[in-house]
Coordinates of C-alpha atoms in Angstrom, one line a residue:
M1 CA 0.1 -0.4 0.2
A2 CA 1.9 3.4 -1.3
I3 CA 0.3 5.7 1.5
S4 CA 1.6 9.4 -0.3
D5 CA 0.8 11.7 2.9
N6 CA 2.9 14.8 2.8
S7 CA 6.5 12.7 2.1
S8 CA 9.2 13.3 0.7
G9 CA 10.9 13.5 -2.8
V10 CA 7.0 12.9 -4.4
E11 CA 6.1 13.8 -8.0
T12 CA 2.2 15.0 -8.1
P13 CA 1.1 13.2 -11.3
L14 CA -0.5 14.2 -14.0
L15 CA -3.7 15.2 -12.7
E16 CA -7.6 14.2 -13.8
E17 CA -10.4 16.5 -15.1
D18 CA -11.9 15.9 -12.0
S19 CA -9.3 15.3 -9.6
V20 CA -8.2 17.2 -6.5
D21 CA -4.7 19.6 -7.2
S22 CA -2.3 18.4 -4.2
C23 CA -3.3 15.1 -3.5
L24 CA -3.9 11.3 -4.4
D25 CA -5.5 8.0 -3.3
Y26 CA -3.8 5.5 -0.8
K27 CA -1.9 3.9 -4.1
G28 CA -0.4 7.3 -4.6
R29 CA -2.9 7.4 -7.7
P30 CA -4.6 11.0 -8.8
V31 CA -8.1 11.6 -6.1
D32 CA -10.9 11.4 -7.7
R33 CA -13.3 14.2 -5.7
T34 CA -16.6 11.6 -6.0
N35 CA -14.8 8.9 -4.7
R36 CA -12.8 9.7 -2.4
G37 CA -12.3 11.9 0.8
G38 CA -15.3 14.5 1.3
W39 CA -17.6 13.6 4.3
K40 CA -17.6 9.8 3.1
S41 CA -13.6 9.5 4.7
A42 CA -14.1 12.8 6.9
T43 CA -16.7 10.4 9.4
F44 CA -14.4 8.3 9.7
I45 CA -11.6 10.6 11.4
I46 CA -14.5 12.7 12.9
G47 CA -16.1 9.2 14.2
V48 CA -11.6 8.5 16.0
E49 CA -12.1 12.1 17.2
I50 CA -15.0 11.2 19.5
A51 CA -13.0 8.3 20.8
E52 CA -9.8 9.7 21.7
R53 CA -12.2 12.8 23.4
F54 CA -13.8 10.3 25.6
A55 CA -9.9 8.8 26.4
Y56 CA -8.1 12.4 26.6
C57 CA -11.2 13.9 29.1
G58 CA -12.4 10.5 31.4
I59 CA -9.1 11.3 32.8
D60 CA -8.6 15.4 32.2
S61 CA -11.5 15.7 34.0
N62 CA -11.1 13.8 37.2
L63 CA -7.4 14.9 37.4
V64 CA -8.0 16.7 40.0
T65 CA -10.0 14.3 42.6
Y66 CA -7.5 11.7 41.6
L67 CA -4.8 13.9 43.2
T68 CA -6.4 15.1 45.9
G69 CA -8.0 11.8 47.1
P70 CA -5.9 8.7 46.6
L71 CA -2.5 11.1 46.0
G72 CA -3.6 13.0 48.7
Q73 CA -2.5 16.6 47.5
S74 CA -3.6 19.9 48.9
T75 CA -6.1 21.8 46.4
A76 CA -4.0 24.3 45.1
T77 CA -0.9 22.0 44.4
A78 CA -4.1 19.7 42.5
A79 CA -4.8 22.1 40.6
V80 CA -1.0 23.8 39.5
N81 CA -0.3 20.4 38.5
V82 CA -3.8 20.3 36.5
N83 CA -2.9 23.1 34.9
T84 CA 0.8 22.2 34.7
W85 CA 0.3 18.4 32.5
S86 CA -2.8 20.4 30.1
G87 CA -0.6 22.9 29.7
T88 CA 1.7 20.6 28.6
A89 CA 0.0 18.4 26.5
A90 CA -1.5 21.2 24.6
L91 CA 1.8 22.4 23.9
L92 CA 2.5 19.7 23.1
P93 CA 1.4 19.3 19.5
L94 CA 3.2 22.0 18.1
L95 CA 6.1 19.3 18.4
G96 CA 3.6 16.1 16.7
A97 CA 2.3 18.7 14.0
F98 CA 6.1 19.5 13.5
I99 CA 7.6 16.1 13.2
A100 CA 4.2 15.5 10.3
D101 CA 4.5 18.4 7.8
S102 CA 8.2 17.9 8.2
F103 CA 8.5 13.7 7.7
L104 CA 6.5 11.5 8.5
G105 CA 2.9 12.9 7.8
R106 CA -0.3 13.2 9.1
Y107 CA -1.5 9.9 8.2
R108 CA 2.1 7.6 10.2
T109 CA 2.2 10.9 12.7
I110 CA -1.6 10.2 14.0
I111 CA -0.8 6.0 13.9
A112 CA 2.7 6.3 16.3
A113 CA 1.0 8.9 18.2
S114 CA -1.9 6.6 18.7
L115 CA 0.5 4.0 19.5
I116 CA 2.2 6.2 22.0
Y117 CA -1.1 7.9 24.2
I118 CA -2.5 3.6 24.1
L119 CA 0.9 2.5 26.0
G120 CA 0.5 5.6 28.4
L121 CA -3.2 5.0 29.1
G122 CA -2.5 1.2 29.7
L123 CA 0.3 2.3 31.9
L124 CA -1.5 4.3 33.9
T125 CA -4.4 1.6 34.9
L126 CA -1.3 -0.6 36.2
S127 CA -0.3 2.8 38.2
A128 CA -3.7 3.1 39.6
A129 CA -4.0 -1.0 40.4
L130 CA -0.2 -0.8 42.2
P131 CA -1.9 -0.3 46.0
S132 CA -4.5 -2.8 45.4
L133 CA -1.0 -5.1 44.7
N134 CA 0.4 -5.1 48.2
T135 CA -2.5 -4.2 50.1
S136 CA -1.0 -6.0 53.1
W137 CA 1.5 -3.2 53.2
C138 CA -1.5 -0.7 53.3
E139 CA -3.0 -1.8 56.0
K140 CA 0.4 -1.7 58.0
A141 CA 0.1 2.6 57.2
D142 CA -0.8 5.4 59.6
T143 CA -2.2 7.5 57.2
S144 CA -4.4 7.2 53.5
I145 CA -1.5 9.2 52.0
L146 CA 1.2 6.4 52.1
C147 CA -1.3 3.9 51.1
S148 CA -0.1 5.6 47.3
P149 CA 3.4 4.3 47.4
Q150 CA 6.3 6.0 45.5
S151 CA 6.5 3.6 42.7
Q152 CA 3.2 4.2 42.3
V153 CA 3.4 8.1 42.0
I154 CA 6.2 7.4 39.5
I155 CA 4.7 5.2 37.0
F156 CA 1.6 6.9 37.7
F157 CA 3.0 10.5 36.6
F158 CA 5.3 8.9 34.3
S159 CA 1.7 7.8 32.4
L160 CA -0.1 10.3 32.8
Y161 CA 2.0 12.6 30.9
L162 CA 3.2 9.3 27.5
V163 CA -0.7 10.5 27.2
A164 CA 0.1 13.6 26.5
F165 CA 3.0 12.8 23.9
G166 CA 0.6 10.6 22.3
Q167 CA -2.2 13.6 22.4
G168 CA 0.3 15.9 21.6
G169 CA 1.0 13.6 18.2
H170 CA -2.9 13.1 17.4
K171 CA -4.7 16.0 18.4
P172 CA -3.6 18.8 15.7
C173 CA -3.0 16.1 12.6
V174 CA -6.1 14.2 12.9
Q175 CA -8.6 17.8 12.6
A176 CA -6.6 19.0 9.8
F177 CA -5.9 15.5 8.0
G178 CA -9.9 15.7 8.6
A179 CA -9.7 19.4 6.9
D180 CA -7.4 17.7 4.2
Q181 CA -11.0 15.3 3.0
F182 CA -12.1 19.0 1.9
D183 CA -11.3 20.7 -1.3
A184 CA -11.0 24.7 -0.2
Q185 CA -10.7 25.5 -3.7
D186 CA -14.6 24.1 -4.6
P187 CA -16.8 26.2 -3.8
E188 CA -19.3 23.2 -2.4
E189 CA -16.3 21.9 -0.3
F190 CA -15.4 24.7 0.9
K191 CA -18.5 25.2 2.6
A192 CA -19.0 21.6 3.5
K193 CA -15.4 22.5 5.4
S194 CA -16.4 24.7 6.9
S195 CA -19.9 23.3 8.3
F196 CA -16.5 20.2 9.2
F197 CA -15.3 22.7 11.9
N198 CA -18.7 22.9 13.5
W199 CA -19.7 18.6 13.1
W200 CA -15.8 17.9 14.2
Y201 CA -16.6 19.7 17.5
F202 CA -19.6 17.9 17.9
G203 CA -18.2 14.7 17.7
L204 CA -15.2 15.5 20.2
C205 CA -18.0 17.1 22.7
S206 CA -20.4 14.5 22.4
G207 CA -17.7 12.1 23.6
T208 CA -16.7 14.7 25.8
L209 CA -20.0 14.5 28.0
I210 CA -19.9 10.4 27.5
A211 CA -16.7 10.8 29.2
F212 CA -18.1 13.4 32.0
L213 CA -20.8 10.9 32.6
V214 CA -20.2 7.9 32.1
L215 CA -16.1 7.8 33.3
N216 CA -16.5 10.4 36.3
Y217 CA -19.1 7.9 37.4
I218 CA -17.4 4.7 37.2
Q219 CA -14.0 6.5 38.9
D220 CA -15.8 8.2 41.2
N221 CA -17.8 5.0 43.0
L222 CA -16.2 1.9 41.5
S223 CA -13.0 1.8 40.6
W224 CA -9.8 4.3 39.7
V225 CA -8.3 0.6 37.6
L226 CA -11.7 0.6 35.5
G227 CA -12.0 4.7 35.1
F228 CA -8.2 4.9 33.8
G229 CA -8.3 1.0 31.6
I230 CA -12.0 1.9 29.5
P231 CA -10.3 5.1 27.8
C232 CA -7.6 2.3 26.4
I233 CA -9.8 0.1 25.7
I234 CA -11.8 2.5 23.8
M235 CA -8.3 4.2 22.2
V236 CA -7.4 0.8 20.4
V237 CA -10.7 0.5 19.0
A238 CA -10.4 4.0 18.0
L239 CA -6.9 3.1 15.6
V240 CA -8.6 -0.3 14.2
V241 CA -11.3 2.6 13.3
F242 CA -9.0 4.7 11.3
L243 CA -7.2 2.1 9.8
C244 CA -10.4 0.7 8.4
G245 CA -10.7 4.3 7.0
T246 CA -7.5 3.8 5.0
T247 CA -8.4 3.9 1.2
T248 CA -11.0 6.5 1.2
Y249 CA -8.9 9.1 2.9
R250 CA -7.3 11.6 0.7
Y251 CA -3.6 12.5 1.1
S252 CA -2.0 16.0 0.6
V253 CA 1.3 15.7 -1.6
K254 CA 3.9 17.7 -0.3
R255 CA 6.0 19.2 -2.9
N256 CA 9.5 19.6 -3.5
E257 CA 10.9 22.1 -2.4
K258 CA 12.6 23.5 0.5
S259 CA 11.1 22.8 4.2
P260 CA 8.2 25.6 5.2
F261 CA 10.2 26.6 8.2
V262 CA 13.3 27.2 6.1
R263 CA 11.6 29.1 3.9
I264 CA 9.4 30.9 6.4
G265 CA 12.3 31.6 9.0
Q266 CA 14.6 32.5 5.9
V267 CA 12.5 36.0 5.7
F268 CA 12.9 37.1 8.8
V269 CA 16.7 35.9 8.9
L270 CA 16.7 37.9 5.7
A271 CA 13.9 40.7 6.7
V272 CA 16.8 41.4 9.7
R273 CA 19.9 41.1 8.1
N274 CA 18.8 43.5 6.0
W275 CA 18.0 46.1 8.2
R276 CA 20.0 48.8 7.2
T277 CA 19.0 48.4 3.3
S278 CA 16.6 51.7 2.2
S279 CA 13.0 50.5 2.6
I280 CA 12.6 52.4 -0.5
A281 CA 14.2 49.9 -2.3
A282 CA 12.0 47.1 -0.6
E283 CA 9.0 49.0 -1.3
N284 CA 10.4 49.5 -5.6
E285 CA 10.9 45.7 -5.4
A286 CA 7.9 44.9 -3.5
H287 CA 5.6 47.6 -6.1
G288 CA 2.8 46.1 -8.7
T289 CA 3.8 42.2 -7.6
L290 CA 2.8 41.9 -3.6
P291 CA -1.2 42.3 -3.2
S292 CA -1.8 46.2 -2.2
A293 CA -3.0 45.4 1.2
G294 CA -0.4 42.5 2.2
S295 CA 2.4 44.7 1.8
K296 CA 1.4 48.0 3.8
Q297 CA 1.6 45.4 7.2
Y298 CA 4.7 44.5 8.1
K299 CA 6.8 46.3 5.6
F300 CA 10.2 45.1 6.8
L301 CA 9.4 41.5 5.9
N302 CA 9.5 43.0 2.1
K303 CA 13.3 43.9 3.2
A304 CA 13.6 40.1 2.7
L305 CA 13.1 40.5 -1.9
L306 CA 16.5 42.0 -1.1
A307 CA 20.0 41.0 -1.1
P308 CA 22.5 43.0 1.6
D309 CA 24.7 42.9 -1.0
G310 CA 21.8 44.5 -3.7
S311 CA 22.4 41.0 -5.5
K312 CA 19.0 39.2 -6.7
E313 CA 21.2 35.2 -7.9
Q314 CA 18.2 32.5 -7.0
G315 CA 18.9 30.8 -3.4
K316 CA 20.1 34.9 -1.8
V317 CA 16.9 36.6 -1.8
C318 CA 13.1 35.5 -1.0
S319 CA 10.5 35.2 -3.3
I320 CA 7.3 37.0 -2.8
R321 CA 5.2 34.0 -1.9
E322 CA 7.6 33.7 0.3
V323 CA 7.5 36.4 2.3
E324 CA 3.6 36.5 2.1
E325 CA 3.9 33.2 3.1
A326 CA 5.8 34.9 6.6
K327 CA 3.2 37.8 6.8
A328 CA 0.2 35.6 6.9
V329 CA 1.8 33.2 10.2
L330 CA 3.0 36.2 12.3
R331 CA -0.8 38.5 11.0
L332 CA -1.6 35.3 13.8
V333 CA 0.7 35.8 16.5
P334 CA -1.8 39.1 18.1
I335 CA -4.8 36.6 17.7
W336 CA -2.7 34.1 19.4
A337 CA -2.2 36.1 22.3
T338 CA -5.4 38.0 22.8
S339 CA -6.6 34.8 23.8
L340 CA -4.5 33.9 26.2
V341 CA -6.8 34.9 29.3
Y342 CA -9.7 33.2 27.5
A343 CA -7.6 29.8 27.9
V344 CA -7.2 31.0 31.5
V345 CA -11.1 30.8 32.1
L346 CA -11.4 27.5 29.9
A347 CA -8.2 26.2 33.3
Q348 CA -11.0 26.9 35.9
S349 CA -13.8 24.6 35.1
S350 CA -11.6 21.6 35.2
T351 CA -10.4 22.6 39.3
F352 CA -12.1 25.0 41.0
F353 CA -15.9 24.8 39.5
T354 CA -15.1 20.7 40.0
K355 CA -14.4 21.9 43.9
Q356 CA -17.2 23.5 44.1
G357 CA -19.1 21.2 42.9
A358 CA -18.6 18.9 45.7
T359 CA -19.4 21.2 48.7
M360 CA -22.4 21.6 47.8
D361 CA -25.2 19.5 47.8
R362 CA -25.4 16.8 44.4
S363 CA -27.9 14.8 45.5
I364 CA -29.8 13.4 42.8
T365 CA -32.6 11.2 45.1
T366 CA -32.1 9.8 48.6
S367 CA -29.3 7.8 47.6
V368 CA -27.5 8.7 44.0
K369 CA -24.9 11.7 43.5
I370 CA -24.1 13.8 40.8
P371 CA -19.9 13.4 41.1
A372 CA -18.8 17.1 41.3
A373 CA -16.3 16.3 37.8
S374 CA -19.6 14.9 35.5
L375 CA -21.1 18.6 36.1
Q376 CA -18.6 20.0 32.9
S377 CA -21.4 17.5 31.2
F378 CA -23.3 21.3 31.1
I379 CA -20.7 22.4 29.2
S380 CA -20.7 19.6 26.4
L381 CA -24.4 19.5 26.7
T382 CA -24.3 22.9 25.8
I383 CA -22.1 22.7 22.3
V384 CA -24.1 19.2 21.0
L385 CA -27.6 21.3 21.0
S386 CA -25.7 24.3 20.5
I387 CA -24.0 23.6 16.8
P388 CA -26.8 22.7 15.6
I389 CA -28.8 25.9 15.5
Y390 CA -25.9 27.5 14.7
D391 CA -25.0 25.5 11.6
R392 CA -28.4 24.9 10.3
I393 CA -30.4 28.0 11.3
F394 CA -28.1 30.4 12.3
V395 CA -25.0 29.9 9.4
P396 CA -27.8 30.4 6.3
L397 CA -30.0 33.1 7.7
A398 CA -26.6 35.2 8.0
R399 CA -25.6 33.5 5.4
V400 CA -28.0 35.3 3.2
W401 CA -27.3 39.0 5.0
S402 CA -23.2 39.0 4.7
R403 CA -23.4 36.6 1.8
K404 CA -20.0 35.1 3.2
P405 CA -20.0 31.3 3.2
A406 CA -20.0 30.4 7.0
G407 CA -22.3 33.4 7.8
I408 CA -20.7 35.3 10.3
T409 CA -16.0 36.2 9.2
M410 CA -14.5 33.4 12.0
L411 CA -12.4 36.4 14.0
Q412 CA -16.1 38.5 14.5
R413 CA -17.4 34.3 16.0
I414 CA -14.1 33.7 18.3
G415 CA -15.0 37.7 19.0
S416 CA -18.7 37.0 20.1
G417 CA -17.6 33.5 22.2
L418 CA -14.9 35.6 24.0
F419 CA -17.6 37.4 25.6
L420 CA -19.8 35.0 26.6
S421 CA -16.1 33.8 28.5
A422 CA -15.9 36.9 30.3
I423 CA -19.5 36.7 31.1
S424 CA -19.5 33.6 32.2
M425 CA -16.7 34.7 34.6
V426 CA -19.0 37.6 35.8
I427 CA -21.9 34.9 37.1
A428 CA -19.1 32.6 38.0
A429 CA -18.2 35.2 41.2
L430 CA -21.5 35.9 42.3
T431 CA -22.8 32.1 42.7
E432 CA -19.5 31.6 45.3
M433 CA -20.3 34.6 46.4
K434 CA -23.9 33.0 46.9
R435 CA -21.9 29.8 48.4
L436 CA -20.3 31.4 50.8
K437 CA -23.1 32.9 52.5
T438 CA -25.0 30.0 52.4
A439 CA -21.7 28.2 54.3
Q440 CA -21.7 31.5 56.6
E441 CA -25.6 31.0 57.7
Y442 CA -25.7 27.2 58.7
E443 CA -22.1 27.9 60.5
L444 CA -20.0 25.8 58.2
V445 CA -17.6 27.6 57.6
D446 CA -14.7 25.4 60.1
E447 CA -16.5 22.5 58.9
P448 CA -14.8 21.6 54.9
E449 CA -16.1 17.8 55.4
A450 CA -19.7 18.9 55.4
T451 CA -22.1 19.7 52.7
V452 CA -23.2 23.5 52.1
P453 CA -26.8 23.1 51.5
M454 CA -26.8 24.8 48.8
S455 CA -28.1 22.7 45.5
V456 CA -25.2 22.5 42.6
W457 CA -27.7 23.1 39.8
W458 CA -26.6 26.7 40.9
L459 CA -23.5 26.3 39.0
V460 CA -25.0 25.5 35.8
P461 CA -25.1 28.7 34.6
Q462 CA -21.9 29.1 34.1
Y463 CA -21.5 25.3 33.2
V464 CA -23.7 26.6 30.2
V465 CA -22.0 30.2 29.3
I466 CA -18.6 28.4 29.0
G467 CA -20.2 25.5 26.3
L468 CA -22.4 28.8 24.4
S469 CA -18.5 30.0 24.6
E470 CA -16.8 27.6 22.8
M471 CA -18.7 26.5 20.6
L472 CA -18.2 30.2 19.1
T473 CA -14.8 30.5 19.8
M474 CA -12.9 26.7 20.0
V475 CA -14.9 26.5 17.2
G476 CA -13.8 30.4 15.3
L477 CA -9.9 29.2 16.3
Q478 CA -9.5 26.1 14.4
E479 CA -11.5 27.1 11.3
F480 CA -9.0 30.4 11.5
F481 CA -5.9 29.2 11.5
Y482 CA -6.4 25.7 9.8
D483 CA -7.7 28.5 7.1
Q484 CA -5.2 31.3 7.7
V485 CA -1.5 29.5 7.7
P486 CA 0.2 28.0 3.9
N487 CA -1.1 25.3 2.9
E488 CA 2.1 22.8 4.1
L489 CA 1.7 23.8 7.7
K490 CA -1.7 23.2 8.5
S491 CA -1.0 20.4 11.3
I492 CA 1.2 23.6 12.9
G493 CA -1.4 25.3 12.1
L494 CA -4.0 23.9 14.2
A495 CA -1.0 23.3 17.3
L496 CA -0.5 26.8 16.8
Y497 CA -4.8 27.0 18.0
L498 CA -3.4 24.6 20.9
S499 CA -0.6 26.4 22.3
I500 CA -3.2 29.3 23.1
F501 CA -4.9 26.7 25.1
G502 CA -1.3 25.0 26.7
V503 CA 0.2 28.5 27.5
G504 CA -2.8 29.3 28.9
N505 CA -3.1 26.7 30.8
F506 CA 0.6 27.7 32.9
L507 CA -0.6 30.9 33.0
S508 CA -4.0 29.8 35.2
G509 CA -1.1 27.6 37.4
F510 CA 1.1 30.7 37.1
L511 CA -1.7 32.8 38.7
V512 CA -2.9 30.3 40.7
S513 CA 0.9 29.9 42.9
A514 CA 1.9 33.4 43.4
I515 CA -1.8 34.5 44.1
D516 CA -1.6 31.7 46.8
K517 CA 2.1 32.2 47.9
A518 CA 0.9 35.6 48.0
T519 CA -1.9 36.0 50.4
G520 CA -0.9 32.9 52.1
G521 CA 2.8 34.0 53.4
N522 CA 2.7 35.0 56.9
G523 CA 0.1 34.0 58.0
G524 CA -1.8 35.2 56.4
E525 CA -5.8 34.2 54.6
S526 CA -4.8 32.3 51.5
W527 CA -7.6 32.6 48.0
F528 CA -7.2 29.0 47.5
P529 CA -7.2 27.0 51.0
N530 CA -7.8 22.8 51.6
N531 CA -11.0 24.2 53.3
L532 CA -13.2 25.9 50.5
N533 CA -15.9 27.5 52.9
K534 CA -12.8 30.0 53.8
A535 CA -11.7 30.3 50.3
H536 CA -11.5 33.6 47.9
L537 CA -12.8 31.7 44.5
H538 CA -15.1 34.9 43.8
Y539 CA -11.8 37.1 44.0
F540 CA -9.9 35.4 41.5
Y541 CA -13.4 34.4 39.1
W542 CA -13.4 38.5 38.9
L543 CA -9.8 39.0 38.3
L544 CA -10.3 36.9 35.6
A545 CA -13.5 38.9 34.2
A546 CA -11.8 42.9 34.4
L547 CA -8.7 40.8 33.0
S548 CA -11.1 38.7 30.4
A549 CA -12.8 42.7 29.5
I550 CA -8.9 44.1 28.8
E551 CA -8.0 41.4 26.4
L552 CA -11.6 41.6 24.5
V553 CA -10.5 45.2 23.9
M554 CA -7.5 44.5 22.9
Y555 CA -8.8 41.5 20.2
F556 CA -11.3 43.6 18.3
Y557 CA -8.2 45.7 18.3
F558 CA -6.2 43.4 16.3
A559 CA -9.2 41.9 14.4
K560 CA -10.6 44.6 13.1
S561 CA -7.1 45.4 11.3
Y562 CA -6.8 41.7 10.7
I563 CA -6.3 41.2 6.2
Y564 CA -8.0 37.5 5.7
N565 CA -4.7 35.6 3.4
R566 CA -6.2 34.6 0.5
A567 CA -4.7 31.9 -0.9
S568 CA -7.1 30.1 1.4
R569 CA -10.8 31.4 -0.4
P570 CA -12.4 29.4 -2.5
M571 CA -12.1 30.5 -6.6
H572 CA -16.0 30.4 -7.0
S573 CA -17.6 31.5 -3.7

């Protein structure tokens, strides 16, 4: 089987009349758009994502409970560890995308990453089983914390970061590979690709929702071994499903030229070397060849069109296309930076939101309680319900008004979600103030194990608003970072999108650590004590609401001046 996905040295054969440019089938032949790719192939890939998100969120969503429970960590330490792991998992796609775009190709990277993923989940299951292998030792221990021997802790964290490495190769490549099944230069497939990002996220949240409802209950009430083992089995099934679609996929062909990383890097290097060169000379070189709108932005990169000695020999200067590619990547930086606070806000749903819920009345019946981590299912449920409405009702109506294929621009969609994320923090702060007041009224401030007589359903609005925010901003960012990078950097584009949440998680962990140290030092009252009835989470939420408002103003400033990459637009829209 001659899989030709992004492999070096591949020459594209002469294309047939209805073939897709720069794509081959699994035997290395030109792709007939009626028989390969499209929704048929995308369905396999969305199915794989459902399974992967079920596995990942089955670990991530309840990790804070495992760390503060069986591993005996404090609330602040556990929150920092969750943020650090989540941040690492979100940054590693940069490495996975680099390997895919430069060496292995997306198809092979997905297979290799899946195997690492499965190994990590298998070892994670083993680490949870280790204490049960030596119950006699546990019975002799003085505290429950000692029932987690050092070997278990080492294997646990090693396995956890192995899962992060597997996810780092899997995440950007699967989504980019799915989007590759649609031709952006065909008007109908361009519309289908925009819809793909909506249904991709619908599938992602479906897997997440199942994990929240099923795995969190198993982990809290039955067994952590089973709670970690089921995701391992699901990932094996996902790999089999992915391989079953091999003959239906379109495989992108890498042009036989310099690596896109080298091309773009060379533009910046030459621009720096030529910083003394006359700007007028660079403008004259660009005049009449660079698009008028693009040439007005980042003019210093136009200097890469000239050599320091004034010559224009091949290899000494960059081409117009290479300068435009570098500008396209650089234009993403302000949007990336002004989305970081949004990522910090989202990090709270799997840490402090969960710890809040654990203190409240979670009774469904007299004998059944909803696991605190399962409250995150309201985020997924909101997304699952709102995406069909957005895709099938809002987009067609907006399309009539705006005459844009996606109804509204990607940046408008992202900005709407950023606004809702700020609102979610306001709601969270007000709800936490209500919870603390209730604890005081019932004199439970000094009883951290007592259940505050306030229904956990008070937390639902903040989860729902975050869900609506994700439906807008997350899907918008995915499509934006895929659409606006050069064709050979699609995996890197999605990895850059994921890196927003990696850096955001690290920022969240840094904020928690810094605030905990600043407010809890010298006998002070920390914002994040183990006894949440004495905590000041509402201060933290108000702080994030204020930062979100500042971020939103900056985002609108940069979004207003953003120039879209014209190469990504369909030819006949």
